[in-house]
Coordinates of C-alpha atoms in Angstrom, one line a residue:
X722 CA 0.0 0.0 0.0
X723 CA 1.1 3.8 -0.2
X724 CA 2.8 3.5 -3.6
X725 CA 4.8 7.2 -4.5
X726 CA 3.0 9.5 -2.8
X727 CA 4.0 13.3 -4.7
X728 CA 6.1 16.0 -3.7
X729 CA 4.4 18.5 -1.4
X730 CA 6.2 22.0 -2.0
X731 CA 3.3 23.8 -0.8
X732 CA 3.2 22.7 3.2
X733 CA 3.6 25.4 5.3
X734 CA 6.9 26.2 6.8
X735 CA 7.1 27.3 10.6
X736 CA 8.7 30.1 12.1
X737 CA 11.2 26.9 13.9
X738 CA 12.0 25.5 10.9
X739 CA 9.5 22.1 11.0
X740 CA 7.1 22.1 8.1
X741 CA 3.3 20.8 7.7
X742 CA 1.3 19.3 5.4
X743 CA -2.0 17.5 5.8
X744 CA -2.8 14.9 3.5
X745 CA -5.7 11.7 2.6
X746 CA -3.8 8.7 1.8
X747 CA -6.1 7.6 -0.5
X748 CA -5.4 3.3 0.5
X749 CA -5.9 1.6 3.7
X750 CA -2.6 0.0 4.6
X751 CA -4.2 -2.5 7.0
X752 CA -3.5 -5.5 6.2
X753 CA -0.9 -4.6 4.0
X754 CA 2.6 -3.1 4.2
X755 CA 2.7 0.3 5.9
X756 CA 2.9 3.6 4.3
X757 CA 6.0 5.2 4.7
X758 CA 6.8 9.1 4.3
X759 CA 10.2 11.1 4.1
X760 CA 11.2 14.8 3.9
X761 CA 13.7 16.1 1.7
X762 CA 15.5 19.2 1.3
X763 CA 17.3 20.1 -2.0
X764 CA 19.6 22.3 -0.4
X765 CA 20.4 26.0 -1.3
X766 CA 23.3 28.5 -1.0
X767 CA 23.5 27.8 2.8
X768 CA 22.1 24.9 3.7
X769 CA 23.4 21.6 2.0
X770 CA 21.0 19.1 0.4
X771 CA 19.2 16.4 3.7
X772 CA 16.7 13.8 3.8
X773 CA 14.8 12.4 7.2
X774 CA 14.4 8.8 7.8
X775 CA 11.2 7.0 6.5
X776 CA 8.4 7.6 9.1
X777 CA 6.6 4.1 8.6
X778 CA 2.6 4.4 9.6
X779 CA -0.8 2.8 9.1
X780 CA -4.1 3.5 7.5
X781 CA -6.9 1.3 8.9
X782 CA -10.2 0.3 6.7
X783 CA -12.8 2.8 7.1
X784 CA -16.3 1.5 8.5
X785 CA -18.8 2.3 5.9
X786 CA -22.3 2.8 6.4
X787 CA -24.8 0.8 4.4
X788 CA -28.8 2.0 4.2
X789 CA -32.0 0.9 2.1
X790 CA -34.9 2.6 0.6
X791 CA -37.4 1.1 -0.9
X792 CA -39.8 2.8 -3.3
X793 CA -42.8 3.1 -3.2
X794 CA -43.4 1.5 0.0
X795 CA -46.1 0.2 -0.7
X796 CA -47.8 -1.6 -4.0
X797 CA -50.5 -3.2 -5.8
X798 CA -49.9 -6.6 -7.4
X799 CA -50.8 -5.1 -11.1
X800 CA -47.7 -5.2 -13.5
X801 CA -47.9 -1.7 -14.1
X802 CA -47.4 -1.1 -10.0
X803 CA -44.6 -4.3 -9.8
X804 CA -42.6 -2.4 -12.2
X805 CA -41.9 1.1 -10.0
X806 CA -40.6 -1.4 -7.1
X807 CA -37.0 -0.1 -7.0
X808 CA -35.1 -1.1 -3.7
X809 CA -31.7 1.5 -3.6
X810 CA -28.6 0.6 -1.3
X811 CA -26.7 3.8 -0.5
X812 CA -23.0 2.9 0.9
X813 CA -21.4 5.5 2.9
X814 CA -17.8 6.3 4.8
X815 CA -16.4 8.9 6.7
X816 CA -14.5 10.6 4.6
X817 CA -13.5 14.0 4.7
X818 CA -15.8 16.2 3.0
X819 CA -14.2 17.7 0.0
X820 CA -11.8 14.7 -1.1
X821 CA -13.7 13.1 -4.0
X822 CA -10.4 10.9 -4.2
X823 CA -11.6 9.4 -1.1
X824 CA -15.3 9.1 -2.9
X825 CA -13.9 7.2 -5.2
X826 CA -13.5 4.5 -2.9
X827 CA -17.1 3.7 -3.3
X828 CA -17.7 3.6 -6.8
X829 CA -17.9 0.1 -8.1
X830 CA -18.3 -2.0 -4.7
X831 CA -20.7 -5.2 -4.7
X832 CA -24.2 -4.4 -3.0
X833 CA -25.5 -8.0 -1.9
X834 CA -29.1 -7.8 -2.0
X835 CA -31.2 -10.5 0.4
X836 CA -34.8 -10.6 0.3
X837 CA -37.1 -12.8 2.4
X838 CA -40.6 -13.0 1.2
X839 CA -43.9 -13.4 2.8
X840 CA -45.8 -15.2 4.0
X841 CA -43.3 -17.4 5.8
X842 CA -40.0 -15.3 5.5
X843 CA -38.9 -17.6 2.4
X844 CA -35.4 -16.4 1.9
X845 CA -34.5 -16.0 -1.6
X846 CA -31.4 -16.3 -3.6
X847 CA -29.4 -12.9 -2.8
X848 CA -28.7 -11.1 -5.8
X849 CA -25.9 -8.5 -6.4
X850 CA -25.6 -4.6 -8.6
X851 CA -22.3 -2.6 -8.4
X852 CA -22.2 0.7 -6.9
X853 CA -22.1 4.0 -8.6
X854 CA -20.2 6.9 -8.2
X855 CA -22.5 8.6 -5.3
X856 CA -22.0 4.8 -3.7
X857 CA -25.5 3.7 -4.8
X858 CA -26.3 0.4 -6.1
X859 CA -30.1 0.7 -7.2
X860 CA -31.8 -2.9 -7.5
X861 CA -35.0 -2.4 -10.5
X862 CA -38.2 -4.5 -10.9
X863 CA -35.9 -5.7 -13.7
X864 CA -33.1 -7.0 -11.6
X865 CA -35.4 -9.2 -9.6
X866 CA -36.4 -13.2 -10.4
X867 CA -39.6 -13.8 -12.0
X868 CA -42.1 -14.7 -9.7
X869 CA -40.2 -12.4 -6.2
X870 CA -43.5 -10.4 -5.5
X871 CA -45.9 -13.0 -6.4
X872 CA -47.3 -13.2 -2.7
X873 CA -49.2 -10.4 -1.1
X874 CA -47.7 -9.5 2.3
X875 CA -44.3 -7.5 3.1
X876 CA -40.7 -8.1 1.7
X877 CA -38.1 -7.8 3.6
X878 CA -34.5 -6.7 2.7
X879 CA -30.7 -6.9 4.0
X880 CA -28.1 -5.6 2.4
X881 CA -24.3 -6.7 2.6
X882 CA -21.5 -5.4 1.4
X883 CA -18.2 -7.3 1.8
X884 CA -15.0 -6.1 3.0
X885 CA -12.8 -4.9 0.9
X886 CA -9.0 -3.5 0.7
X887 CA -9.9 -0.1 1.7
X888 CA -13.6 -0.8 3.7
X889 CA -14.8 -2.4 5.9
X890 CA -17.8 -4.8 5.9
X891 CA -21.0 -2.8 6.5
X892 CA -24.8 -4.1 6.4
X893 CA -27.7 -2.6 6.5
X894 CA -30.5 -3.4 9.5
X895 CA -31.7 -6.5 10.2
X896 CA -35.0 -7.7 8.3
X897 CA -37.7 -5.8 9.6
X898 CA -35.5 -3.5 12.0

């Protein structure tokens, strides 16, 4: 993890000679080899060229959040109502605000979709959509098996998403919660 991070030239320099720069790594070394950072100095017409030792450090996973919506909440068994069922997972982290670099992170991470269906709690075969760039994977009337809302009664859904290099696992609440 922490491949060649770039120069910073434009950290602040302190009256006492330390300078500052705050940065996002933008991997989670956990589980991985440790970032590692070093200062440099080019030198100049007084001072001759230096460099500092490698400062060696980690970045844990972040702990996403994972929510659903379901719309509309409610529905008729026609086709024409079965067809506006749209169930969205929205994953979340907390990241800075301001770093879409860190946003990134998001994009393309696989929602599992579980869905247990009345009138027993039958659980069906999870199906799975990738996220977008906002972190939302929207699951469509479409997406579903023939036959899912063929009972009248309520759904129930869970969604998981699976650990990855940078995240954490996350899941939404329980069924029915």
């Amino acid at each position: 993890a922490g491949g060649a991070v770039p120069n910073f030239p434009e950290g602040a320099t302190t009256p006492n000679g330390t300078y500052s720069k705050l940065f996002y790594p933008t991997e989670a070394s956990q589980g991985r080899a440790d970032w590692s950072m070093t200062a440099s100095w080019d030198g100049d017409d007084t001072f001759t060229a230096a460099q500092s030792a490698p400062f060696y450090y980690s970045v844990l996973k972040a702990q996403p959040t994972l929510e659903l919506t379901a719309t509309p909440a409610s529905v008729g068994t026609s086709p024409e109502n079965l067809a506006a069922i749209e169930v969205a997972a929205a994953l979340g982290a907390p990241f800075p605000a301001g770093h879409p670099e860190l946003d990134a992170l998001l994009e393309g991470r696989t929602i599992e979709l579980s869905i247990r269906k009345p009138p027993n709690g039958v659980a069906l075969t999870p199906i799975s959509k990738l996220t977008d760039a906002n972190g939302q994977a929207v699951f469509a009337y479409a997406d579903f098996a023939p036959g899912t809302f063929n009972a009248v009664g309520t759904y129930e859904f869970r969604a998981k998403f699976y650990e990855d290099d940078n995240l954490l696992q996350a899941l939404s609440p329980d069924f029915g919660d």
